[in-house]
N, CA, C and O atoms as a DFTB+ gen file, in Angstrom:
620 C
 N C O
     1  1      19.720      -6.346      -5.914
     2  2      18.725      -6.202      -4.677
     3  2      17.308      -6.027      -5.103
     4  3      16.983      -5.273      -6.021
     5  1      16.487      -6.737      -4.416
     6  2      15.087      -6.677      -4.559
     7  2      14.525      -5.305      -4.309
     8  3      14.937      -4.607      -3.383
     9  1      13.595      -4.929      -5.127
    10  2      12.737      -3.680      -4.794
    11  2      11.919      -4.006      -3.591
    12  3      11.299      -5.060      -3.449
    13  1      11.963      -2.972      -2.689
    14  2      11.071      -2.957      -1.635
    15  2       9.836      -2.096      -1.867
    16  3       9.820      -0.896      -2.144
    17  1       8.698      -3.006      -1.690
    18  2       7.281      -2.488      -2.098
    19  2       6.359      -2.797      -1.002
    20  3       6.431      -3.831      -0.339
    21  1       5.369      -1.744      -0.807
    22  2       4.228      -1.871      -0.077
    23  2       2.961      -2.114      -1.017
    24  3       2.715      -1.301      -1.908
    25  1       2.231      -3.134      -0.832
    26  2       1.223      -3.386      -1.815
    27  2      -0.269      -3.073      -1.141
    28  3      -0.679      -3.522      -0.071
    29  1      -0.903      -2.270      -1.964
    30  2      -2.364      -1.977      -1.502
    31  2      -3.215      -3.130      -1.573
    32  3      -2.980      -4.012      -2.399
    33  1      -4.240      -3.202      -0.733
    34  2      -5.250      -4.280      -0.789
    35  2      -5.801      -4.503      -2.276
    36  3      -5.908      -5.604      -2.815
    37  1      -6.113      -3.336      -2.816
    38  2      -6.977      -3.609      -4.088
    39  2      -6.145      -4.275      -5.165
    40  3      -6.751      -4.763      -6.118
    41  1      -4.818      -4.351      -5.118
    42  2      -4.077      -5.136      -6.067
    43  2      -4.198      -6.613      -5.805
    44  3      -4.256      -7.427      -6.727
    45  1      -4.240      -6.972      -4.432
    46  2      -4.191      -8.551      -3.955
    47  2      -5.690      -8.912      -4.333
    48  3      -5.910      -9.977      -4.909
    49  1      -6.732      -8.034      -4.016
    50  2      -8.070      -8.416      -4.202
    51  2      -8.478      -8.711      -5.541
    52  3      -9.270      -9.621      -5.785
    53  1      -7.934      -7.925      -6.482
    54  2      -8.198      -7.982      -7.828
    55  2      -7.587      -9.195      -8.415
    56  3      -8.200      -9.888      -9.227
    57  1      -6.256      -9.491      -7.971
    58  2      -5.568     -10.557      -8.410
    59  2      -6.026     -12.016      -7.976
    60  3      -5.870     -13.037      -8.646
    61  1      -6.646     -11.913      -6.672
    62  2      -6.986     -13.112      -6.154
    63  2      -8.482     -13.442      -6.364
    64  3      -8.851     -14.615      -6.318
    65  1      -9.365     -12.420      -6.597
    66  2     -10.718     -12.751      -6.592
    67  2     -11.511     -12.082      -7.859
    68  3     -12.209     -12.754      -8.619
    69  1     -11.324     -10.764      -7.978
    70  2     -12.209     -10.038      -8.942
    71  2     -11.682     -10.183     -10.282
    72  3     -11.004      -9.283     -10.777
    73  1     -11.976     -11.379     -10.977
    74  2     -11.446     -11.617     -12.341
    75  2     -12.013     -10.750     -13.395
    76  3     -11.362     -10.538     -14.418
    77  1     -13.285     -10.190     -13.196
    78  2     -13.892      -9.336     -14.304
    79  2     -13.478      -7.834     -14.061
    80  3     -14.004      -6.948     -14.735
    81  1     -12.640      -7.581     -13.205
    82  2     -12.179      -6.165     -12.924
    83  2     -11.315      -5.863     -14.312
    84  3     -10.682      -6.695     -14.962
    85  1     -11.459      -4.475     -14.579
    86  2     -10.625      -4.068     -15.721
    87  2      -9.094      -4.261     -15.482
    88  3      -8.318      -4.368     -16.431
    89  1      -8.693      -4.303     -14.203
    90  2      -7.258      -4.371     -13.971
    91  2      -6.721      -5.717     -13.569
    92  3      -5.613      -5.904     -13.067
    93  1      -7.727      -6.746     -13.874
    94  2      -7.267      -8.086     -13.418
    95  2      -6.039      -8.576     -14.009
    96  3      -5.200      -9.177     -13.338
    97  1      -5.890      -8.300     -15.425
    98  2      -4.669      -8.940     -15.941
    99  2      -3.381      -8.365     -15.582
   100  3      -2.336      -9.015     -15.616
   101  1      -3.465      -7.046     -15.209
   102  2      -2.044      -6.432     -14.626
   103  2      -1.866      -6.947     -13.213
   104  3      -0.769      -7.360     -12.837
   105  1      -2.995      -6.925     -12.378
   106  2      -2.921      -7.389     -11.047
   107  2      -2.481      -8.793     -10.921
   108  3      -1.673      -9.039     -10.025
   109  1      -2.895      -9.762     -11.692
   110  2      -2.619     -11.145     -11.661
   111  2      -1.305     -11.371     -12.061
   112  3      -0.609     -12.161     -11.424
   113  1      -0.814     -10.695     -13.173
   114  2       0.712     -10.888     -13.709
   115  2       1.642     -10.226     -12.415
   116  3       2.750     -10.672     -12.118
   117  1       1.101      -9.291     -11.838
   118  2       1.915      -8.708     -10.688
   119  2       2.141      -9.756      -9.583
   120  3       3.236     -10.061      -9.112
   121  1       0.817     -10.315      -9.206
   122  2       0.985     -11.356      -8.112
   123  2       1.761     -12.385      -8.427
   124  3       2.296     -13.011      -7.512
   125  1       1.969     -12.755      -9.769
   126  2       2.738     -13.889     -10.009
   127  2       4.320     -13.382      -9.706
   128  3       5.155     -14.148      -9.224
   129  1       4.588     -12.083     -10.035
   130  2       5.819     -11.666      -9.679
   131  2       6.176     -11.724      -8.296
   132  3       7.306     -12.056      -7.941
   133  1       5.070     -11.349      -7.329
   134  2       5.359     -11.425      -5.819
   135  2       5.509     -13.000      -5.533
   136  3       6.341     -13.347      -4.695
   137  1       4.813     -13.869      -6.131
   138  2       5.024     -15.246      -5.585
   139  2       6.330     -15.798      -6.071
   140  3       6.834     -16.747      -5.470
   141  1       6.890     -15.288      -7.081
   142  2       8.079     -15.751      -7.559
   143  2       9.333     -15.153      -6.793
   144  3      10.480     -15.496      -7.080
   145  1       9.062     -14.319      -5.890
   146  2      10.061     -13.762      -5.057
   147  2      10.814     -12.641      -5.664
   148  3      11.945     -12.403      -5.240
   149  1      10.314     -11.951      -6.586
   150  2      11.084     -10.901      -7.165
   151  2      11.106      -9.564      -6.362
   152  3      11.929      -8.678      -6.595
   153  1      10.125      -9.478      -5.382
   154  2      10.170      -8.276      -4.493
   155  2      10.395      -8.592      -3.063
   156  3      10.251      -9.723      -2.600
   157  1      10.747      -7.573      -2.395
   158  2      10.695      -7.578      -0.781
   159  2       9.267      -6.801      -0.611
   160  3       9.102      -5.618      -0.909
   161  1       8.323      -7.617      -0.114
   162  2       6.997      -7.132      -0.112
   163  2       6.443      -6.931       1.413
   164  3       6.473      -7.825       2.259
   165  1       5.943      -5.642       1.624
   166  2       5.427      -5.288       2.838
   167  2       4.095      -4.991       3.028
   168  3       3.465      -4.580       2.053
   169  1       3.500      -5.126       4.167
   170  2       2.173      -4.632       4.439
   171  2       2.033      -4.013       5.885
   172  3       3.044      -3.897       6.579
   173  1       0.889      -3.644       6.316
   174  2       0.774      -3.069       7.685
   175  2      -0.458      -3.760       8.336
   176  3      -1.370      -4.299       7.709
   177  1      -0.353      -3.667       9.641
   178  2      -1.452      -4.137      10.407
   179  2      -2.895      -3.408      10.115
   180  3      -4.008      -3.919      10.239
   181  1      -2.566      -2.052       9.685
   182  2      -3.893      -1.461       9.286
   183  2      -4.605      -1.938       8.079
   184  3      -5.834      -1.976       8.024
   185  1      -3.808      -2.311       7.091
   186  2      -4.366      -2.899       5.920
   187  2      -5.062      -4.293       6.138
   188  3      -6.120      -4.621       5.601
   189  1      -4.267      -5.127       7.066
   190  2      -4.881      -6.399       7.344
   191  2      -6.145      -6.341       8.222
   192  3      -7.044      -7.179       8.152
   193  1      -6.141      -5.303       9.036
   194  2      -7.282      -4.989       9.880
   195  2      -8.685      -4.640       8.978
   196  3      -9.798      -5.071       9.280
   197  1      -8.427      -3.861       7.931
   198  2      -9.426      -3.553       7.163
   199  2      -9.906      -4.802       6.233
   200  3     -11.065      -4.830       5.819
   201  1      -9.005      -5.803       5.928
   202  2      -9.501      -7.005       5.119
   203  2     -10.291      -7.896       6.382
   204  3     -11.352      -8.481       6.162
   205  1      -9.726      -7.907       7.514
   206  2     -10.484      -8.705       8.505
   207  2     -11.763      -8.254       8.787
   208  3     -12.578      -9.046       9.260
   209  1     -12.078      -7.036       8.555
   210  2     -13.387      -6.461       8.842
   211  2     -14.524      -6.763       7.601
   212  3     -15.714      -6.455       7.658
   213  1     -13.895      -7.390       6.561
   214  2     -14.931      -7.599       5.416
   215  2     -15.833      -8.832       5.842
   216  3     -15.503      -9.809       6.515
   217  1     -17.038      -8.530       5.281
   218  2     -17.985      -9.659       5.515
   219  2     -18.094     -10.816       4.877
   220  3     -18.706     -11.782       5.333
   221  1     -17.400     -10.784       3.581
   222  2     -17.284     -11.915       2.622
   223  2     -16.049     -12.661       3.061
   224  3     -14.897     -12.281       2.847
   225  1     -16.442     -13.881       3.765
   226  2     -15.329     -14.727       4.383
   227  2     -14.553     -15.473       3.309
   228  3     -13.368     -15.698       3.554
   229  1     -15.026     -15.860       2.228
   230  2     -14.183     -16.522       1.266
   231  2     -13.197     -15.366       0.619
   232  3     -12.011     -15.676       0.511
   233  1     -13.494     -14.417       0.302
   234  2     -12.639     -13.352      -0.404
   235  2     -11.516     -12.912       0.843
   236  3     -10.321     -12.760       0.590
   237  1     -12.019     -12.757       2.041
   238  2     -11.256     -12.255       3.172
   239  2     -10.189     -13.175       3.477
   240  3      -9.071     -12.745       3.761
   241  1     -10.497     -14.641       3.435
   242  2      -9.614     -15.569       3.839
   243  2      -8.528     -15.724       2.711
   244  3      -7.337     -15.857       2.993
   245  1      -8.973     -15.702       1.489
   246  2      -8.096     -15.799       0.323
   247  2      -7.014     -14.659       0.170
   248  3      -5.883     -14.886      -0.259
   249  1      -7.445     -13.460       0.542
   250  2      -6.432     -12.246       0.647
   251  2      -5.663     -12.311       1.756
   252  3      -4.483     -11.978       1.651
   253  1      -6.159     -12.730       2.971
   254  2      -5.182     -12.788       4.162
   255  2      -4.142     -13.990       4.132
   256  3      -3.066     -13.962       4.729
   257  1      -4.605     -15.056       3.352
   258  2      -3.716     -16.062       3.137
   259  2      -2.617     -15.545       2.124
   260  3      -1.452     -15.859       2.369
   261  1      -2.876     -14.816       1.058
   262  2      -1.793     -14.365       0.183
   263  2      -0.871     -13.405       1.045
   264  3       0.356     -13.483       0.991
   265  1      -1.500     -12.553       1.792
   266  2      -0.613     -11.680       2.687
   267  2       0.135     -12.345       3.635
   268  3       1.252     -11.908       3.913
   269  1      -0.326     -13.396       4.212
   270  2       0.234     -14.290       5.189
   271  2       1.662     -15.035       4.619
   272  3       2.680     -15.235       5.282
   273  1       1.448     -15.352       3.317
   274  2       2.279     -16.318       2.713
   275  2       3.411     -15.519       2.106
   276  3       4.513     -16.068       2.082
   277  1       3.286     -14.240       1.589
   278  2       4.277     -13.527       0.851
   279  2       4.773     -12.155       1.369
   280  3       5.754     -11.642       0.831
   281  1       4.105     -11.510       2.442
   282  2       4.410     -10.318       2.847
   283  2       4.933     -10.357       4.268
   284  3       4.633     -11.216       5.098
   285  1       5.720      -9.368       4.450
   286  2       6.287      -8.923       5.746
   287  2       5.390      -7.904       6.278
   288  3       5.117      -6.894       5.631
   289  1       4.840      -8.184       7.649
   290  2       3.862      -7.141       8.200
   291  2       4.763      -6.344       9.088
   292  3       5.351      -6.869      10.033
   293  1       4.877      -5.002       8.770
   294  2       5.564      -4.083       9.680
   295  2       4.946      -4.019      10.943
   296  3       3.762      -3.688      11.015
   297  1       5.598      -4.295      11.946
   298  2       4.878      -4.198      13.396
   299  2       4.679      -2.678      13.748
   300  3       5.397      -1.775      13.321
   301  1       3.596      -2.523      14.592
   302  2       3.281      -1.090      14.897
   303  2       4.314      -0.529      15.767
   304  3       4.425       0.694      15.851
   305  1       5.111      -1.350      16.447
   306  2       6.332      -0.650      17.229
   307  2       7.346      -0.176      16.353
   308  3       7.953       0.853      16.650
   309  1       7.620      -0.839      15.243
   310  2       8.587      -0.346      14.203
   311  2       8.095       0.935      13.565
   312  3       8.959       1.789      13.369
   313  1       6.948       1.192      13.236
   314  2       6.255       2.392      12.715
   315  2       6.268       3.431      13.810
   316  3       6.459       4.610      13.513
   317  1       6.099       3.101      14.916
   318  2       6.130       4.215      16.088
   319  2       7.625       4.664      16.350
   320  3       7.947       5.818      16.632
   321  1       8.479       3.613      16.223
   322  2       9.871       4.044      16.445
   323  2      10.362       4.888      15.370
   324  3      11.041       5.875      15.651
   325  1      10.068       4.581      14.098
   326  2      10.565       5.333      13.056
   327  2       9.997       6.657      13.042
   328  3      10.732       7.626      12.853
   329  1       8.784       6.788      13.221
   330  2       8.043       8.050      13.364
   331  2       8.688       8.903      14.429
   332  3       8.969      10.065      14.137
   333  1       8.944       8.447      15.620
   334  2       9.672       8.968      16.918
   335  2      11.041       9.579      16.464
   336  3      11.379      10.761      16.530
   337  1      11.790       8.454      15.963
   338  2      13.134       8.822      15.577
   339  2      13.302       9.875      14.663
   340  3      14.389      10.453      14.706
   341  1      12.314      10.324      13.693
   342  2      12.456      11.296      12.798
   343  2      11.360      12.589      13.290
   344  3      11.112      13.541      12.549
   345  1      10.882      12.453      14.409
   346  2       9.965      13.360      15.025
   347  2       8.794      13.780      14.053
   348  3       8.496      14.953      13.831
   349  1       8.141      12.636      13.477
   350  2       7.140      12.601      12.724
   351  2       5.723      12.475      13.554
   352  3       5.649      11.609      14.426
   353  1       4.800      13.179      13.336
   354  2       3.484      13.018      13.939
   355  2       2.489      12.457      12.884
   356  3       1.805      13.158      12.138
   357  1       2.499      11.138      12.921
   358  2       1.767      10.477      11.925
   359  2       0.222      10.893      11.677
   360  3      -0.281      10.895      10.553
   361  1      -0.481      11.250      12.876
   362  2      -1.891      11.586      12.821
   363  2      -1.983      12.880      12.084
   364  3      -2.840      13.003      11.209
   365  1      -1.082      13.951      12.401
   366  2      -1.001      15.319      11.791
   367  2      -0.999      15.189      10.252
   368  3      -1.844      15.760       9.562
   369  1       0.093      14.330       9.682
   370  2       0.306      14.254       8.357
   371  2      -1.094      13.610       7.574
   372  3      -1.570      14.085       6.543
   373  1      -1.575      12.549       8.231
   374  2      -2.717      11.901       7.724
   375  2      -3.815      12.886       7.651
   376  3      -4.605      12.863       6.707
   377  1      -3.906      13.804       8.662
   378  2      -5.097      14.751       8.577
   379  2      -4.806      15.888       7.403
   380  3      -5.696      16.401       6.724
   381  1      -3.517      16.158       7.302
   382  2      -3.299      17.123       6.143
   383  2      -3.528      16.413       4.724
   384  3      -4.028      17.060       3.804
   385  1      -3.183      15.168       4.572
   386  2      -3.579      14.394       3.336
   387  2      -4.880      14.322       3.260
   388  3      -5.377      14.489       2.146
   389  1      -5.581      14.112       4.177
   390  2      -7.151      13.990       4.252
   391  2      -7.723      15.105       3.638
   392  3      -8.563      15.009       2.743
   393  1      -7.227      16.339       4.161
   394  2      -7.949      17.521       3.656
   395  2      -7.583      17.750       2.183
   396  3      -8.232      18.602       1.576
   397  1      -6.692      17.134       1.595
   398  2      -6.306      17.184       0.126
   399  2      -7.124      15.956      -0.709
   400  3      -6.915      15.683      -1.891
   401  1      -8.003      15.345       0.084
   402  2      -8.846      14.319      -0.642
   403  2      -8.158      12.890      -0.601
   404  3      -8.588      12.058      -1.400
   405  1      -7.285      12.583       0.126
   406  2      -6.796      11.353       0.308
   407  2      -7.471      10.644       1.449
   408  3      -7.568      11.212       2.537
   409  1      -7.901       9.541       1.275
   410  2      -8.603       8.814       2.508
   411  2      -7.552       8.405       3.462
   412  3      -6.427       8.038       3.123
   413  1      -8.049       8.501       4.854
   414  2      -7.208       8.296       5.793
   415  2      -6.376       6.966       5.901
   416  3      -5.263       6.937       6.426
   417  1      -7.016       5.844       5.351
   418  2      -6.365       4.624       5.304
   419  2      -5.316       4.679       4.138
   420  3      -4.346       3.924       4.205
   421  1      -5.452       5.498       3.116
   422  2      -4.545       5.802       2.019
   423  2      -3.421       6.544       2.413
   424  3      -2.262       6.313       2.068
   425  1      -3.846       7.530       3.220
   426  2      -2.828       8.667       3.792
   427  2      -1.794       7.756       4.689
   428  3      -0.581       7.842       4.494
   429  1      -2.291       6.969       5.582
   430  2      -1.300       6.084       6.338
   431  2      -0.381       5.290       5.572
   432  3       0.804       5.225       5.901
   433  1      -0.884       4.622       4.476
   434  2      -0.017       3.886       3.567
   435  2       1.176       4.862       3.038
   436  3       2.361       4.549       3.150
   437  1       0.750       6.031       2.471
   438  2       1.661       6.911       2.059
   439  2       2.672       7.281       3.096
   440  3       3.843       7.287       2.716
   441  1       2.429       7.581       4.306
   442  2       3.427       8.010       5.344
   443  2       4.247       6.826       5.662
   444  3       5.457       6.965       5.840
   445  1       3.658       5.626       5.750
   446  2       4.471       4.436       6.050
   447  2       5.334       4.040       4.832
   448  3       6.456       3.587       5.059
   449  1       4.965       4.153       3.736
   450  2       5.698       3.955       2.569
   451  2       6.975       4.835       2.649
   452  3       8.061       4.330       2.365
   453  1       6.887       6.018       2.993
   454  2       7.890       7.107       3.099
   455  2       8.864       6.727       4.211
   456  3      10.070       6.563       4.026
   457  1       8.240       6.603       5.377
   458  2       9.070       6.240       6.569
   459  2      10.001       5.016       6.393
   460  3      11.054       4.977       7.029
   461  1       9.590       3.845       5.409
   462  2      10.386       2.771       5.257
   463  2      11.102       2.802       3.824
   464  3      11.665       1.789       3.407
   465  1      11.073       3.800       3.198
   466  2      11.813       3.847       1.869
   467  2      11.215       2.750       0.968
   468  3      11.974       1.978       0.383
   469  1       9.899       2.658       0.839
   470  2       9.293       1.795      -0.162
   471  2       8.661       2.528      -1.135
   472  3       8.393       3.727      -1.050
   473  1       8.371       1.638      -2.269
   474  2       7.522       2.206      -3.184
   475  2       6.054       1.583      -2.930
   476  3       5.947       0.487      -2.378
   477  1       4.947       2.307      -3.343
   478  2       3.624       1.945      -3.001
   479  2       2.924       1.580      -4.358
   480  3       2.775       2.395      -5.268
   481  1       2.539       0.369      -4.398
   482  2       1.981      -0.278      -5.671
   483  2       0.394      -0.486      -5.429
   484  3       0.076      -1.262      -4.528
   485  1      -0.463       0.056      -6.058
   486  2      -1.789       0.123      -5.874
   487  2      -2.542       0.404      -7.346
   488  3      -2.006       0.831      -8.368
   489  1      -3.875       0.055      -7.157
   490  2      -4.751       0.243      -8.342
   491  2      -5.633       1.360      -8.100
   492  3      -6.491       1.653      -8.933
   493  1      -5.473       2.088      -6.890
   494  2      -6.302       3.193      -6.492
   495  2      -5.761       4.479      -7.185
   496  3      -4.820       5.104      -6.696
   497  1      -6.332       4.828      -8.247
   498  2      -6.014       6.006      -9.043
   499  2      -6.427       7.140      -8.538
   500  3      -5.688       8.125      -8.522
   501  1      -7.667       7.159      -8.054
   502  2      -8.464       8.409      -7.444
   503  2      -7.769       8.989      -6.110
   504  3      -7.504      10.186      -5.997
   505  1      -7.559       8.245      -5.332
   506  2      -6.986       8.702      -4.044
   507  2      -5.432       8.722      -3.732
   508  3      -4.869       9.432      -2.899
   509  1      -4.901       7.851      -4.523
   510  2      -3.516       7.764      -4.550
   511  2      -2.552       8.061      -5.909
   512  3      -1.703       8.952      -5.941
   513  1      -2.789       7.329      -6.796
   514  2      -1.997       7.465      -8.080
   515  2      -2.103       8.923      -8.566
   516  3      -1.107       9.603      -8.815
   517  1      -3.341       9.349      -8.684
   518  2      -3.682      10.566      -9.311
   519  2      -3.315      11.812      -8.393
   520  3      -3.311      12.963      -8.831
   521  1      -3.043      11.516      -7.233
   522  2      -2.671      12.609      -6.258
   523  2      -1.279      12.608      -5.748
   524  3      -0.995      13.137      -4.673
   525  1      -0.300      11.948      -6.599
   526  2       0.981      11.760      -6.193
   527  2       1.658      13.165      -5.876
   528  3       2.362      13.288      -4.873
   529  1       1.426      14.243      -6.771
   530  2       2.027      15.453      -6.446
   531  2       1.682      16.094      -5.151
   532  3       2.534      16.624      -4.438
   533  1       0.272      16.033      -4.826
   534  2      -0.068      16.602      -3.493
   535  2       0.402      15.802      -2.416
   536  3       0.777      16.351      -1.381
   537  1       0.424      14.509      -2.547
   538  2       0.868      13.618      -1.483
   539  2       2.481      13.929      -1.180
   540  3       2.919      14.214      -0.066
   541  1       3.183      13.829      -2.261
   542  2       4.686      14.168      -2.122
   543  2       4.986      15.549      -1.502
   544  3       5.849      15.725      -0.642
   545  1       4.164      16.549      -2.034
   546  2       4.464      17.821      -1.432
   547  2       4.109      17.860       0.016
   548  3       4.953      18.370       0.754
   549  1       3.065      17.434       0.526
   550  2       2.865      17.225       1.974
   551  2       3.863      16.503       2.669
   552  3       4.284      16.961       3.731
   553  1       4.378      15.247       2.140
   554  2       5.306      14.483       2.757
   555  2       6.529      15.318       2.892
   556  3       7.127      15.284       3.968
   557  1       6.954      16.039       1.955
   558  2       8.293      16.889       1.816
   559  2       8.230      17.832       2.938
   560  3       9.156      17.956       3.739
   561  1       6.985      18.589       3.002
   562  2       6.844      19.564       4.008
   563  2       6.872      19.163       5.439
   564  3       6.981      19.968       6.364
   565  1       6.770      17.900       5.569
   566  2       6.699      17.443       6.989
   567  2       7.814      16.569       7.383
   568  3       7.786      15.795       8.340
   569  1       8.899      16.766       6.494
   570  2      10.150      16.012       6.880
   571  2      10.268      14.684       6.204
   572  3      11.279      14.033       6.467
   573  1       9.538      14.262       5.512
   574  2       9.568      12.960       4.896
   575  2       9.969      12.891       3.454
   576  3       9.870      13.926       2.796
   577  1      10.401      11.821       2.895
   578  2      10.847      11.716       1.566
   579  2       9.639      11.440       0.673
   580  3       8.587      10.959       1.094
   581  1       9.858      11.759      -0.498
   582  2       8.888      11.689      -1.619
   583  2       8.789      10.110      -1.787
   584  3       9.722       9.362      -1.490
   585  1       7.595       9.684      -2.280
   586  2       7.356       8.349      -2.534
   587  2       6.960       8.199      -3.974
   588  3       6.464       9.075      -4.682
   589  1       7.286       6.811      -4.347
   590  2       6.799       6.429      -5.884
   591  2       5.418       5.744      -5.519
   592  3       5.321       4.903      -4.626
   593  1       4.423       6.158      -6.249
   594  2       3.161       5.476      -6.196
   595  2       2.760       5.057      -7.709
   596  3       2.395       5.858      -8.569
   597  1       2.888       3.719      -7.873
   598  2       2.877       2.942      -9.058
   599  2       1.886       1.946      -9.212
   600  3       1.616       1.151      -8.311
   601  1       1.289       1.958     -10.408
   602  2       0.504       0.714     -10.809
   603  2       1.157      -0.501     -10.970
   604  3       2.344      -0.494     -11.298
   605  1       0.527      -1.604     -10.779
   606  2       1.320      -3.079     -10.890
   607  2       2.108      -3.099     -12.113
   608  3       3.181      -3.701     -12.105
   609  1       1.690      -2.498     -13.189
   610  2       2.429      -2.697     -14.535
   611  2       3.554      -1.777     -14.718
   612  3       4.303      -1.855     -15.692
   613  1       3.689      -0.839     -13.717
   614  2       4.665       0.276     -13.820
   615  2       5.990      -0.129     -13.085
   616  3       6.931       0.662     -13.148
   617  1       6.125      -1.246     -12.426
   618  2       7.208      -1.536     -11.680
   619  2       7.964      -2.712     -12.198
   620  3       8.979      -3.097     -11.619
């Protein structure tokens, strides 16, 4: 069975464009694993909307094409249904995570990762990877499962 993962924008951006980034080698190797079909890969409309708002058209198009080619975009209706089914108030949990230093867009990823029983793959050490304990504590207190937050070379 393939591992189910949600991949943050930073991983795709580094793998597809930022060749001088310190994490390029691990991001590029991970992107090859994605293109080989090793994982069941997910994203959200929220992530794609962030990319669509970028000014640099060349980078934006490259990243959006990669997502379109290899990722399943979780429909907003599915997120709402899962949240409702489990009596989860997405906004409330995002707000609690934000108070702990997790950016709102990263907090949303954490909640969706938990709702869909995925692992979150990111290069974001500051707001996600290094805050695993705080994130999982808040998720648990709010009726959600803990999540795995991994760097691309850890999966």
